[in-house]
Coordinates of C-alpha atoms and ligand atoms in Angstrom, one line a residue:
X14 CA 23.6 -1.3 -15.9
X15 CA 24.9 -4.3 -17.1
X16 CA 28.5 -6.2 -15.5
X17 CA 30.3 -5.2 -19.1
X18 CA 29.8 -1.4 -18.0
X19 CA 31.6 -2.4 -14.6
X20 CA 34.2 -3.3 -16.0
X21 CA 34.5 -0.7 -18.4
X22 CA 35.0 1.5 -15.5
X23 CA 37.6 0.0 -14.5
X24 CA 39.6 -0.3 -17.6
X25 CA 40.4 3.1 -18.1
X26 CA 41.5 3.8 -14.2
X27 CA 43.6 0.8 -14.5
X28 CA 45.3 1.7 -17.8
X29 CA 45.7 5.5 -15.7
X30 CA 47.6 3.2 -12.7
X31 CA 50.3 1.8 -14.7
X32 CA 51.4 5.3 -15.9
X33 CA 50.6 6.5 -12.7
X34 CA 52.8 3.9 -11.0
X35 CA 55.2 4.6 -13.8
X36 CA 56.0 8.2 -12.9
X37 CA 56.2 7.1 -9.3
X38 CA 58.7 4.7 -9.8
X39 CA 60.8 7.3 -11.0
X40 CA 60.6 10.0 -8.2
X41 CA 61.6 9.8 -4.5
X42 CA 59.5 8.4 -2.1
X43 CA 58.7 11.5 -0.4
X44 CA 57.2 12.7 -3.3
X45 CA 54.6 9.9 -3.3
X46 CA 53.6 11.3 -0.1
X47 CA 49.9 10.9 0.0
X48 CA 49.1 12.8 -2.8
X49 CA 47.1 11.8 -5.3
X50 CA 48.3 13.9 -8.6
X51 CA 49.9 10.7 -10.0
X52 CA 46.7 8.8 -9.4
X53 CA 43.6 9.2 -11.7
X54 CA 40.4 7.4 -10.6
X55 CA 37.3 7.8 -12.1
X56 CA 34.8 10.6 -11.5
X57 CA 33.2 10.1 -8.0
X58 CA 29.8 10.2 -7.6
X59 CA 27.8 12.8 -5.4
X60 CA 28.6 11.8 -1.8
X61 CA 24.2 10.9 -1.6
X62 CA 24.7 8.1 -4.8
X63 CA 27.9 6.7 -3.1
X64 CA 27.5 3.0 -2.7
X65 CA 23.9 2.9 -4.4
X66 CA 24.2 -0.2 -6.5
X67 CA 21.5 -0.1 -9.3
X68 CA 20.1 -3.7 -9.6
X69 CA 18.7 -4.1 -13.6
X70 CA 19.1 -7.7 -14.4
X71 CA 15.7 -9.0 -14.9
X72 CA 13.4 -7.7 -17.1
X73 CA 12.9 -5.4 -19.8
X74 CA 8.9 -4.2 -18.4
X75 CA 10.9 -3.4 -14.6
X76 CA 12.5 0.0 -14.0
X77 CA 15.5 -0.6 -12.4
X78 CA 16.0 -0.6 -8.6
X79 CA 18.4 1.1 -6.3
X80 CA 19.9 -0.2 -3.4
X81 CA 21.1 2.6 -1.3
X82 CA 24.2 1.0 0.9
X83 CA 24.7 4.5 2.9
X84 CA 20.6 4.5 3.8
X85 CA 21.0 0.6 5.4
X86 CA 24.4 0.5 6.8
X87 CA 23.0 3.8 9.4
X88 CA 20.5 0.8 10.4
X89 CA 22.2 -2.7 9.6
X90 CA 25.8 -3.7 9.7
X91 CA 27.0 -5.0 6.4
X92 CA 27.1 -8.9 8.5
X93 CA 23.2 -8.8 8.4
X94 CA 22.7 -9.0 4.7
X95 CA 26.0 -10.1 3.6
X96 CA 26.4 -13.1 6.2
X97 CA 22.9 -13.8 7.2
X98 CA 21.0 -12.9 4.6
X99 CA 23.2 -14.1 1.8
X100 CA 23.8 -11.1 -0.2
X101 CA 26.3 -11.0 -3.1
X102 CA 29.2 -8.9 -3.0
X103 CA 29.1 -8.8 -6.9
X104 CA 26.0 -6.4 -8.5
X105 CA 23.1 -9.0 -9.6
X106 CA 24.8 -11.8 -8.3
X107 CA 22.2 -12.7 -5.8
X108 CA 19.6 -13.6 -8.5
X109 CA 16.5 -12.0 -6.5
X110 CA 12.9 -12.3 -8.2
X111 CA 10.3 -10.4 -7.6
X112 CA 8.1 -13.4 -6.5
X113 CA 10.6 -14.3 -4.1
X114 CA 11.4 -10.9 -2.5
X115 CA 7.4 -11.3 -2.2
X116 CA 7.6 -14.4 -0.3
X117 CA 9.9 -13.0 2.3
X118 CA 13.1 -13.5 0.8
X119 CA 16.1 -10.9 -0.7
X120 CA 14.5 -7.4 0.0
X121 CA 11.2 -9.0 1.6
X122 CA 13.0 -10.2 4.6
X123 CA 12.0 -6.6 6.0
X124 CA 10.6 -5.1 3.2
X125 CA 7.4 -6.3 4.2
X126 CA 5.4 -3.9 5.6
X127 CA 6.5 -4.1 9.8
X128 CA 10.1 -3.6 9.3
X129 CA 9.8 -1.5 6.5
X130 CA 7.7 -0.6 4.0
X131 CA 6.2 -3.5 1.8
X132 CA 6.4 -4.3 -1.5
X133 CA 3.6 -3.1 -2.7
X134 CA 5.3 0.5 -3.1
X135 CA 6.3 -0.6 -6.4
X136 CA 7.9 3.1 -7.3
X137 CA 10.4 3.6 -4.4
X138 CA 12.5 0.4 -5.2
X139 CA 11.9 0.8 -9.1
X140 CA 12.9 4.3 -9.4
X141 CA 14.7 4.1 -12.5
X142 CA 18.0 4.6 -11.1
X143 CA 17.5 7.6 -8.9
X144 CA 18.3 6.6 -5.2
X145 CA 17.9 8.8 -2.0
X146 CA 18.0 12.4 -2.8
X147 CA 20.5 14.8 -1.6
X148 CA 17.7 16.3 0.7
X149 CA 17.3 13.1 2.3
X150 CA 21.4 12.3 2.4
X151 CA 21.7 15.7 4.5
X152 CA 18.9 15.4 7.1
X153 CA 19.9 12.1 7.9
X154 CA 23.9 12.6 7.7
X155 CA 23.9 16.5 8.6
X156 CA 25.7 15.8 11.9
X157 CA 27.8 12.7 10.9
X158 CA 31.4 13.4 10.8
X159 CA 32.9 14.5 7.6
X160 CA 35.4 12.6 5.5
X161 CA 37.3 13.5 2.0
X162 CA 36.0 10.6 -0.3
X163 CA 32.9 8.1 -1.0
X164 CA 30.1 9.4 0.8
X165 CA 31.9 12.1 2.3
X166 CA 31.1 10.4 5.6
X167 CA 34.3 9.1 8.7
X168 CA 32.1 5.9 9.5
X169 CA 34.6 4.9 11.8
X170 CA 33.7 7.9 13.6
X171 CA 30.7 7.7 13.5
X172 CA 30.7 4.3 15.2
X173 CA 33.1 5.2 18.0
X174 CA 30.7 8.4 18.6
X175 CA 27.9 6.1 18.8
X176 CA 25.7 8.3 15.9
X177 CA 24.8 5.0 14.5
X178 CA 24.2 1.9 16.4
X179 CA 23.3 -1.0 13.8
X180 CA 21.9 -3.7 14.2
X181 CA 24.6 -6.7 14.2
X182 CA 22.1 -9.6 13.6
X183 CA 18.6 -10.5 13.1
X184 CA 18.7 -14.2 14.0
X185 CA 22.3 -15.3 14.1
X186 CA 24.6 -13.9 16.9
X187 CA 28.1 -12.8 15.9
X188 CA 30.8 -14.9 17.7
X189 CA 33.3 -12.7 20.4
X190 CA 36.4 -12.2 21.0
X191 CA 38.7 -12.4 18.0
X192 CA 41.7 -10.5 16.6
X193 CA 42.0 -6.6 18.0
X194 CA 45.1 -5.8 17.1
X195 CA 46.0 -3.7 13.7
X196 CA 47.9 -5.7 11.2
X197 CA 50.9 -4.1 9.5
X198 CA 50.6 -4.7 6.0
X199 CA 54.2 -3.9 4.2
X200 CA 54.5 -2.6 0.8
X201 CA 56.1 -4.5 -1.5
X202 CA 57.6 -1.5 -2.7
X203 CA 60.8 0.4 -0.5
X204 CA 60.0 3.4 0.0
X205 CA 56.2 3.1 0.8
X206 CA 54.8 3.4 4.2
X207 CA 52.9 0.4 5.5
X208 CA 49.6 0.3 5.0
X209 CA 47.5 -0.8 8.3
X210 CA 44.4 -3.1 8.9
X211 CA 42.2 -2.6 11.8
X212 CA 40.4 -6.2 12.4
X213 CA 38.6 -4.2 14.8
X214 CA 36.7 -1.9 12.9
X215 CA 35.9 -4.6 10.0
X216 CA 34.7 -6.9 12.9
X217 CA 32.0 -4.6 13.6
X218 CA 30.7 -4.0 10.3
X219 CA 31.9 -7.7 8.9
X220 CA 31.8 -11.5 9.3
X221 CA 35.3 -13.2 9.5
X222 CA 33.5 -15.4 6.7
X223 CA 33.2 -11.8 4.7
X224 CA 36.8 -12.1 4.3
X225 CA 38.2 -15.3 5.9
X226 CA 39.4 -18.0 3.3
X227 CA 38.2 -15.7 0.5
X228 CA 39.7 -13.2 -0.2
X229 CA 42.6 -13.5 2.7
X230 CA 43.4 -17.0 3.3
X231 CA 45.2 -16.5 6.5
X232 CA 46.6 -20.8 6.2
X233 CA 48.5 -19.7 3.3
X234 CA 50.6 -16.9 5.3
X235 CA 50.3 -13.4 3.4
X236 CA 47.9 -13.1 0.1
X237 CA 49.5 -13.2 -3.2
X238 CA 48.6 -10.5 -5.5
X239 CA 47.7 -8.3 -3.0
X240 CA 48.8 -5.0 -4.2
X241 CA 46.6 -1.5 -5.5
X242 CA 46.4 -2.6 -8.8
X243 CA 44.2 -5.3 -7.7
X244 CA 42.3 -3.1 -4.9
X245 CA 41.7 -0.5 -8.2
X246 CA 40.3 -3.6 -10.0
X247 CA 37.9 -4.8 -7.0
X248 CA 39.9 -7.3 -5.4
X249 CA 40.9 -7.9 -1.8
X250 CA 40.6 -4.2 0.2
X251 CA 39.2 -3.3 -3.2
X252 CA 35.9 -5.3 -3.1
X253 CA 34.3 -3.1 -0.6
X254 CA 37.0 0.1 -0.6
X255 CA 35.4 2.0 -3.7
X256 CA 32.3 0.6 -3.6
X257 CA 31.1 1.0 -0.9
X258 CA 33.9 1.8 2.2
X259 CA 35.9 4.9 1.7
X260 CA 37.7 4.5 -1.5
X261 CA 41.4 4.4 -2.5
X262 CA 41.9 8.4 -3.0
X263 CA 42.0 8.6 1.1
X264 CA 45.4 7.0 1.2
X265 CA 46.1 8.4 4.5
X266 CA 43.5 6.4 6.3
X267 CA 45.3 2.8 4.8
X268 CA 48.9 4.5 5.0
X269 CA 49.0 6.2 8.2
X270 CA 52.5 7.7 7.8
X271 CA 52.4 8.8 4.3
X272 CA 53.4 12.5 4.4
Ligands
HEC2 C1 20.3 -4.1 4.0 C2 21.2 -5.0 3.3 C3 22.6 -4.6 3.1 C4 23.6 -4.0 3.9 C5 23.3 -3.6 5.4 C6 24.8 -3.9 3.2 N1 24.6 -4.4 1.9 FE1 26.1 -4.5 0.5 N2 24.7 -5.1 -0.9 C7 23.4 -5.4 -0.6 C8 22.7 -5.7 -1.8 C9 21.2 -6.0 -1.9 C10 23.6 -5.7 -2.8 C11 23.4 -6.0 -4.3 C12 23.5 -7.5 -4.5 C13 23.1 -7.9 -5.9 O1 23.0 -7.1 -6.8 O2 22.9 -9.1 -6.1 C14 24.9 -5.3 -2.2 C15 26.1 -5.1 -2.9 C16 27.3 -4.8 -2.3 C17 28.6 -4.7 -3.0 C18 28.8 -4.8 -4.5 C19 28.6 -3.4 -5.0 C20 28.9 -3.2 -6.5 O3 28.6 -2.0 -7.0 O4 29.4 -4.1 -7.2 C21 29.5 -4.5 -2.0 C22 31.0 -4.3 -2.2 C23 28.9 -4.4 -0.7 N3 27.5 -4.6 -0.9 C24 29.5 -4.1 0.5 C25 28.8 -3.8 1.7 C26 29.5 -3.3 2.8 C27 30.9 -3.1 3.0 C28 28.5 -3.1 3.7 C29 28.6 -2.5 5.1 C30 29.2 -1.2 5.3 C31 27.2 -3.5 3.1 N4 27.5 -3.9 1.9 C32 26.0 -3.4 3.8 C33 22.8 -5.3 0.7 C34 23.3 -4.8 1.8
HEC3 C1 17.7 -6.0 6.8 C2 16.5 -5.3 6.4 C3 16.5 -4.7 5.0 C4 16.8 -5.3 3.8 C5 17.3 -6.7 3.6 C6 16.5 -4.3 2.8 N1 16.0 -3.2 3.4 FE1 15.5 -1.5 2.4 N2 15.1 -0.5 4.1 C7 15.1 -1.1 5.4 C8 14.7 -0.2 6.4 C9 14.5 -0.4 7.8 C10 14.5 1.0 5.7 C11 14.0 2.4 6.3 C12 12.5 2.3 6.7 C13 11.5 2.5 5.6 O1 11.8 3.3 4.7 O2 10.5 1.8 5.6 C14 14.7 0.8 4.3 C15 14.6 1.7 3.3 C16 14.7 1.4 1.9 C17 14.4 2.4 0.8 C18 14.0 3.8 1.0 C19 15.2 4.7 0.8 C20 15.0 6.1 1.1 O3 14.9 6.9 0.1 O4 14.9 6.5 2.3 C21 14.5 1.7 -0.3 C22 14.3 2.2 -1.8 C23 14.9 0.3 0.0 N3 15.0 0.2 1.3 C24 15.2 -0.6 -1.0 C25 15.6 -1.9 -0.7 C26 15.9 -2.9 -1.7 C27 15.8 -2.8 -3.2 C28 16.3 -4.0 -1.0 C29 16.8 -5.4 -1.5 C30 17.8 -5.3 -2.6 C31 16.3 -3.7 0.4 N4 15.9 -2.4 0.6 C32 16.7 -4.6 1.5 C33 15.5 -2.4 5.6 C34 16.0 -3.4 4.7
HEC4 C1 11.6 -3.6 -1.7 C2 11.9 -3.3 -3.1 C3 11.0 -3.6 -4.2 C4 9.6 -3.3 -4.3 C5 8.8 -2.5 -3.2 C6 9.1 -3.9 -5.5 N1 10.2 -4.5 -6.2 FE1 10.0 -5.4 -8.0 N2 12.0 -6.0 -7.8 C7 12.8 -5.7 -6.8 C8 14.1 -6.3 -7.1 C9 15.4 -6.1 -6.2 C10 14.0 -7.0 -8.2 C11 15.1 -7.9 -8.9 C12 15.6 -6.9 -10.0 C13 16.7 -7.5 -10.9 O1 17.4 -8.5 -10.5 O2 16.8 -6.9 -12.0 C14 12.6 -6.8 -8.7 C15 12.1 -7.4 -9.9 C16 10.9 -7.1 -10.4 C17 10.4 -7.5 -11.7 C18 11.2 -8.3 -12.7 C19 10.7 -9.7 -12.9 C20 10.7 -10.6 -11.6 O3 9.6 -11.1 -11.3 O4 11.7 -10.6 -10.8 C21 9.2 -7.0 -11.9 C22 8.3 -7.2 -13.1 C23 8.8 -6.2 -10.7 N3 9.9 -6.3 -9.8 C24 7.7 -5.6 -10.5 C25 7.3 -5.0 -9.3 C26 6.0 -4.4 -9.0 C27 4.8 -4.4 -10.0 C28 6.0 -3.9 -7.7 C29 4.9 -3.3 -6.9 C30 3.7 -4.2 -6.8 C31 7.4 -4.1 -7.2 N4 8.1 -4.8 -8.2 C32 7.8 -3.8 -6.0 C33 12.5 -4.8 -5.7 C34 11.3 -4.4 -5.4
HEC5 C1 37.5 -7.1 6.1 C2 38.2 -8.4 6.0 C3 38.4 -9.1 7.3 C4 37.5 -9.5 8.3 C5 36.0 -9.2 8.4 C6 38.3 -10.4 9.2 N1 39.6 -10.5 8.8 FE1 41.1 -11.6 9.6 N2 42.4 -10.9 8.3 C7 42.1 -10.0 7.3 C8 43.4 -9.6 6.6 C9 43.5 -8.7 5.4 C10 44.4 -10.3 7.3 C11 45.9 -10.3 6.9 C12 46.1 -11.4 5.8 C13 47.5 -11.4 5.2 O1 48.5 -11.2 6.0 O2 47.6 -11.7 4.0 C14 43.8 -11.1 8.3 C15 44.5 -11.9 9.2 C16 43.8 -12.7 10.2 C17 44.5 -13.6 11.1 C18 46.1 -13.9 11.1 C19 46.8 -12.7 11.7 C20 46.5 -12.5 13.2 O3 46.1 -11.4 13.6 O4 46.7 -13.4 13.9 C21 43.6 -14.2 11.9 C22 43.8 -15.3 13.0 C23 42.3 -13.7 11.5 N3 42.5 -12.8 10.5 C24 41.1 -14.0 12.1 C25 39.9 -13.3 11.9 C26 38.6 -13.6 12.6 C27 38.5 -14.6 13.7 C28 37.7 -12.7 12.1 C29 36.3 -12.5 12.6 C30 36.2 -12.1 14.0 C31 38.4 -11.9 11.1 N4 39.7 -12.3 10.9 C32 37.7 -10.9 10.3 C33 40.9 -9.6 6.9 C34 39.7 -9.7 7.6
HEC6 C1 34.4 -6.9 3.0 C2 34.6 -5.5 3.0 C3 36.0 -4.9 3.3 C4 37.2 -5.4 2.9 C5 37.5 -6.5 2.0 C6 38.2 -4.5 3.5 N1 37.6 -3.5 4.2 FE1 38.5 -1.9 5.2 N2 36.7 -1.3 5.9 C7 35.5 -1.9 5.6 C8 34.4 -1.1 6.3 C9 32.9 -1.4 6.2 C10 35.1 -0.1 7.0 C11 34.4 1.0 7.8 C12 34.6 2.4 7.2 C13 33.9 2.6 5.9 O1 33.0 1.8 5.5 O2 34.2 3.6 5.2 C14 36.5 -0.3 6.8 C15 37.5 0.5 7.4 C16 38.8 0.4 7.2 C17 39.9 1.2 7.8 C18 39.6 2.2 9.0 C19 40.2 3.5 8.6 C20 39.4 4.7 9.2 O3 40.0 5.8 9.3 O4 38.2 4.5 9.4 C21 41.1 0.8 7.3 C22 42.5 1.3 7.6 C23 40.8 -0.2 6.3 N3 39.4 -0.4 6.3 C24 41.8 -0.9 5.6 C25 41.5 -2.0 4.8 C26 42.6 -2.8 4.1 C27 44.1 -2.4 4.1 C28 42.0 -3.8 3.5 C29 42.6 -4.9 2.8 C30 43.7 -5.6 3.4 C31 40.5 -3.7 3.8 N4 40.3 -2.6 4.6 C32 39.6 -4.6 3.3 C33 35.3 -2.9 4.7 C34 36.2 -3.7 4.1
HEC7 C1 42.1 0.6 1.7 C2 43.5 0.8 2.1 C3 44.4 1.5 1.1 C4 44.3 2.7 0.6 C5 43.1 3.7 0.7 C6 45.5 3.0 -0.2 N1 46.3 1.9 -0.1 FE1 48.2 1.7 -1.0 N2 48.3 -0.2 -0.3 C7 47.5 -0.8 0.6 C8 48.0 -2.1 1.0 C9 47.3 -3.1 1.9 C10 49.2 -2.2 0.3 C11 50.2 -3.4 0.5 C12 50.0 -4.4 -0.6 C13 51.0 -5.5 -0.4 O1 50.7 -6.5 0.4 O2 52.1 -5.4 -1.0 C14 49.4 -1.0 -0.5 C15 50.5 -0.8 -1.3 C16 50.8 0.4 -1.9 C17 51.9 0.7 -2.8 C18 53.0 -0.3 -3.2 C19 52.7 -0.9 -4.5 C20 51.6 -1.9 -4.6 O3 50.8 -1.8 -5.5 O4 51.5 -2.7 -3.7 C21 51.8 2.0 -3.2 C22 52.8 2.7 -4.1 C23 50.7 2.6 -2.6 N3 50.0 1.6 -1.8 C24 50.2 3.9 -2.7 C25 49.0 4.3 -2.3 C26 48.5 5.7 -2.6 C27 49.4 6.8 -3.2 C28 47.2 5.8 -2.1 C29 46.2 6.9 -2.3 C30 46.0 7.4 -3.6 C31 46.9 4.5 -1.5 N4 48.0 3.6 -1.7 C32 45.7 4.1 -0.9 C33 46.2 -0.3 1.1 C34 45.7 1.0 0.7

């Protein structure tokens, strides 16, 4: 898949938000309640393809490969390849080459036979497309607690009950003691409950560089443009929440209070 198709995707969700936020402007606020019937997002995929980002950017004589988030976050917190190893948060914006991932690099840093397998299984990265089967999802995740959205999966949980315990670095040591507290982020809107941010939670899984001057620049005092037309479009919350974190349909878990 190509980065036109990406956005294509979004298009029609985002034209489905302004009439969405249309009819809500028009009702009381307890109506907006948490439901989602004046939302429409597009089609979710099976809870086993959440997160799999299909990597085609190359070469017409490769089949595509999948990257599976769901199969490497139950071993490696999102730090390790998005702070150490320099992954992009934007689909085939890391430019990898097969020589390269080869050499060591990209995938090779533990795709190489002693961490994990080596790159001389040509067919399980270039599998067309497929990714992880939901066979393989359900033996892995079968006592993981459950959630609504994504990959069907309460992470959070599944952190605090210590199911997972990823690794946090390879070389590079995460620094301590930082911001706990949740932030209260208001609504621009009256009417809406606050939405909350755990710093906690996205301290385990993230860098502060993940999100500190881009996309929250915390100098600047509050981030314009911040609002769920933007998350909808992959911006701010919105680069990893519908990607790859829960998505946006689990409103409850941003907006605590919403009825
Ligand atoms: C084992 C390495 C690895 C881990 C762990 C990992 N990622 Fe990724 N992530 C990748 C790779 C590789 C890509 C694709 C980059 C590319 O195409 O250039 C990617 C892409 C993404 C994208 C873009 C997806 C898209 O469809 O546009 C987001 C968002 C993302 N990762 C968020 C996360 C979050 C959040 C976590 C932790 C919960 C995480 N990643 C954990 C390797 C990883
Ligand atoms: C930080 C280490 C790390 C990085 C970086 C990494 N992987 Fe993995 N990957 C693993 C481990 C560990 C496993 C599980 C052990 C195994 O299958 O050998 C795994 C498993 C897989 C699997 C098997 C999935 C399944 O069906 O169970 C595929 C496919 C895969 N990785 C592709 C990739 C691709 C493509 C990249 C680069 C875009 C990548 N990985 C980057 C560590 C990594
Ligand atoms: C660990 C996962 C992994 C394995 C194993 C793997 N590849 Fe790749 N390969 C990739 C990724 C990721 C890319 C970059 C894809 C892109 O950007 O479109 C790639 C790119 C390619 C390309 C495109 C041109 C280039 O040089 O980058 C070819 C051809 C290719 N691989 C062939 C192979 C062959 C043949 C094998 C087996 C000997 C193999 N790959 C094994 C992940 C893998
Ligand atoms: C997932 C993204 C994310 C990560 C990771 C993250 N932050 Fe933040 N941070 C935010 C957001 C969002 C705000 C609120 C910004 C606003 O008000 O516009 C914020 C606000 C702050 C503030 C000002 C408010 C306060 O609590 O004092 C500080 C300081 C801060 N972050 C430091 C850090 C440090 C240090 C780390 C790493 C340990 C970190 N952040 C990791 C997203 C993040
Ligand atoms: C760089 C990636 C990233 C960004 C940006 C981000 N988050 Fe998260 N967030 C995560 C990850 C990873 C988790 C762990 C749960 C998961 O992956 O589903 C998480 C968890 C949460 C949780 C915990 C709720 C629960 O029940 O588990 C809340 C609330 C949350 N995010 C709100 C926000 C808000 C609000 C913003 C924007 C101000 C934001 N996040 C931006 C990655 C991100
Ligand atoms: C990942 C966290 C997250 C999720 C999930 C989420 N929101 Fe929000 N929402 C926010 C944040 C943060 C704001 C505050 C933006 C600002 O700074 O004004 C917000 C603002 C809003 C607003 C005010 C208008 C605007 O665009 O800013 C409405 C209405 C709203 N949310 C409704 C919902 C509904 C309904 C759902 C579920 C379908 C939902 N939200 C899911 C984080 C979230």
């Amino acid at each position: 898949m190509n980065s036109a198709g990406v956005s294509q995707r979004w298009r029609r969700p985002a034209v489905a938000f302004l009439a969405a936020m249309f009819t809500v402007c028009l009702l009381p606020a307890a109506a907006l309640g948490g439901s989602n019937d004046y939302f429409s997002f597009p089609p979710e995929p099976a809870p086993w393809s959440y997160g799999n980002v299909i990597i085609n950017t190359m070469s017409p004589d490769a089949k595509p490969v999948t990257f599976s988030h769901w199969v490497h976050r139950i071993r490696y917190t999102c730090r390790v390849c998005h702070f150490e190893l320099n992954f992009s948060f934007t689909k085939g914006g890391t430019g990898m080459t097969m020589e390269g991932i080869v050499e060591g690099k990209y995938c090779g840093v533990c795709h190489n036979g002693t961490a994990a397998f080596g790159p001389e299984n040509c067919n399980r990265c270039h599998d067309g497309g497929k990714g992880p089967s939901k066979e393989e999802f359900d033996k892995l995740t079968r006592d993981f607690p459950k959630a609504g959205h994504g990959n069907h999966i309460d992470w959070t949980e599944a952190v605090r009950h210590r199911l997972i315990k990823p690794v946090h670095f390879l070389h590079d040591r995460p620094p301590r003691g930082f911001p706990t507290r949740n932030l209260v982020l208001q609504a621009e809107w009256s009417g809406v409950p606050p939405a909350i941010f755990p710093h906690t939670i996205h301290r385990f899984w993230l860098d502060c560089n993940n999100c500190h001057p881009d996309p929250f620049n915390i100098k600047k005092k509050g981030t314009p443009g911040s609002n769920m037309m933007a998350y909808l479009n992959g911006k701010f919350c919105g680069v990893c929440h519908g990607k790859v974190s829960f998505p946006l349909q689990d409103c409850r878990r941003c907006h605590v209070t919403m009825q």
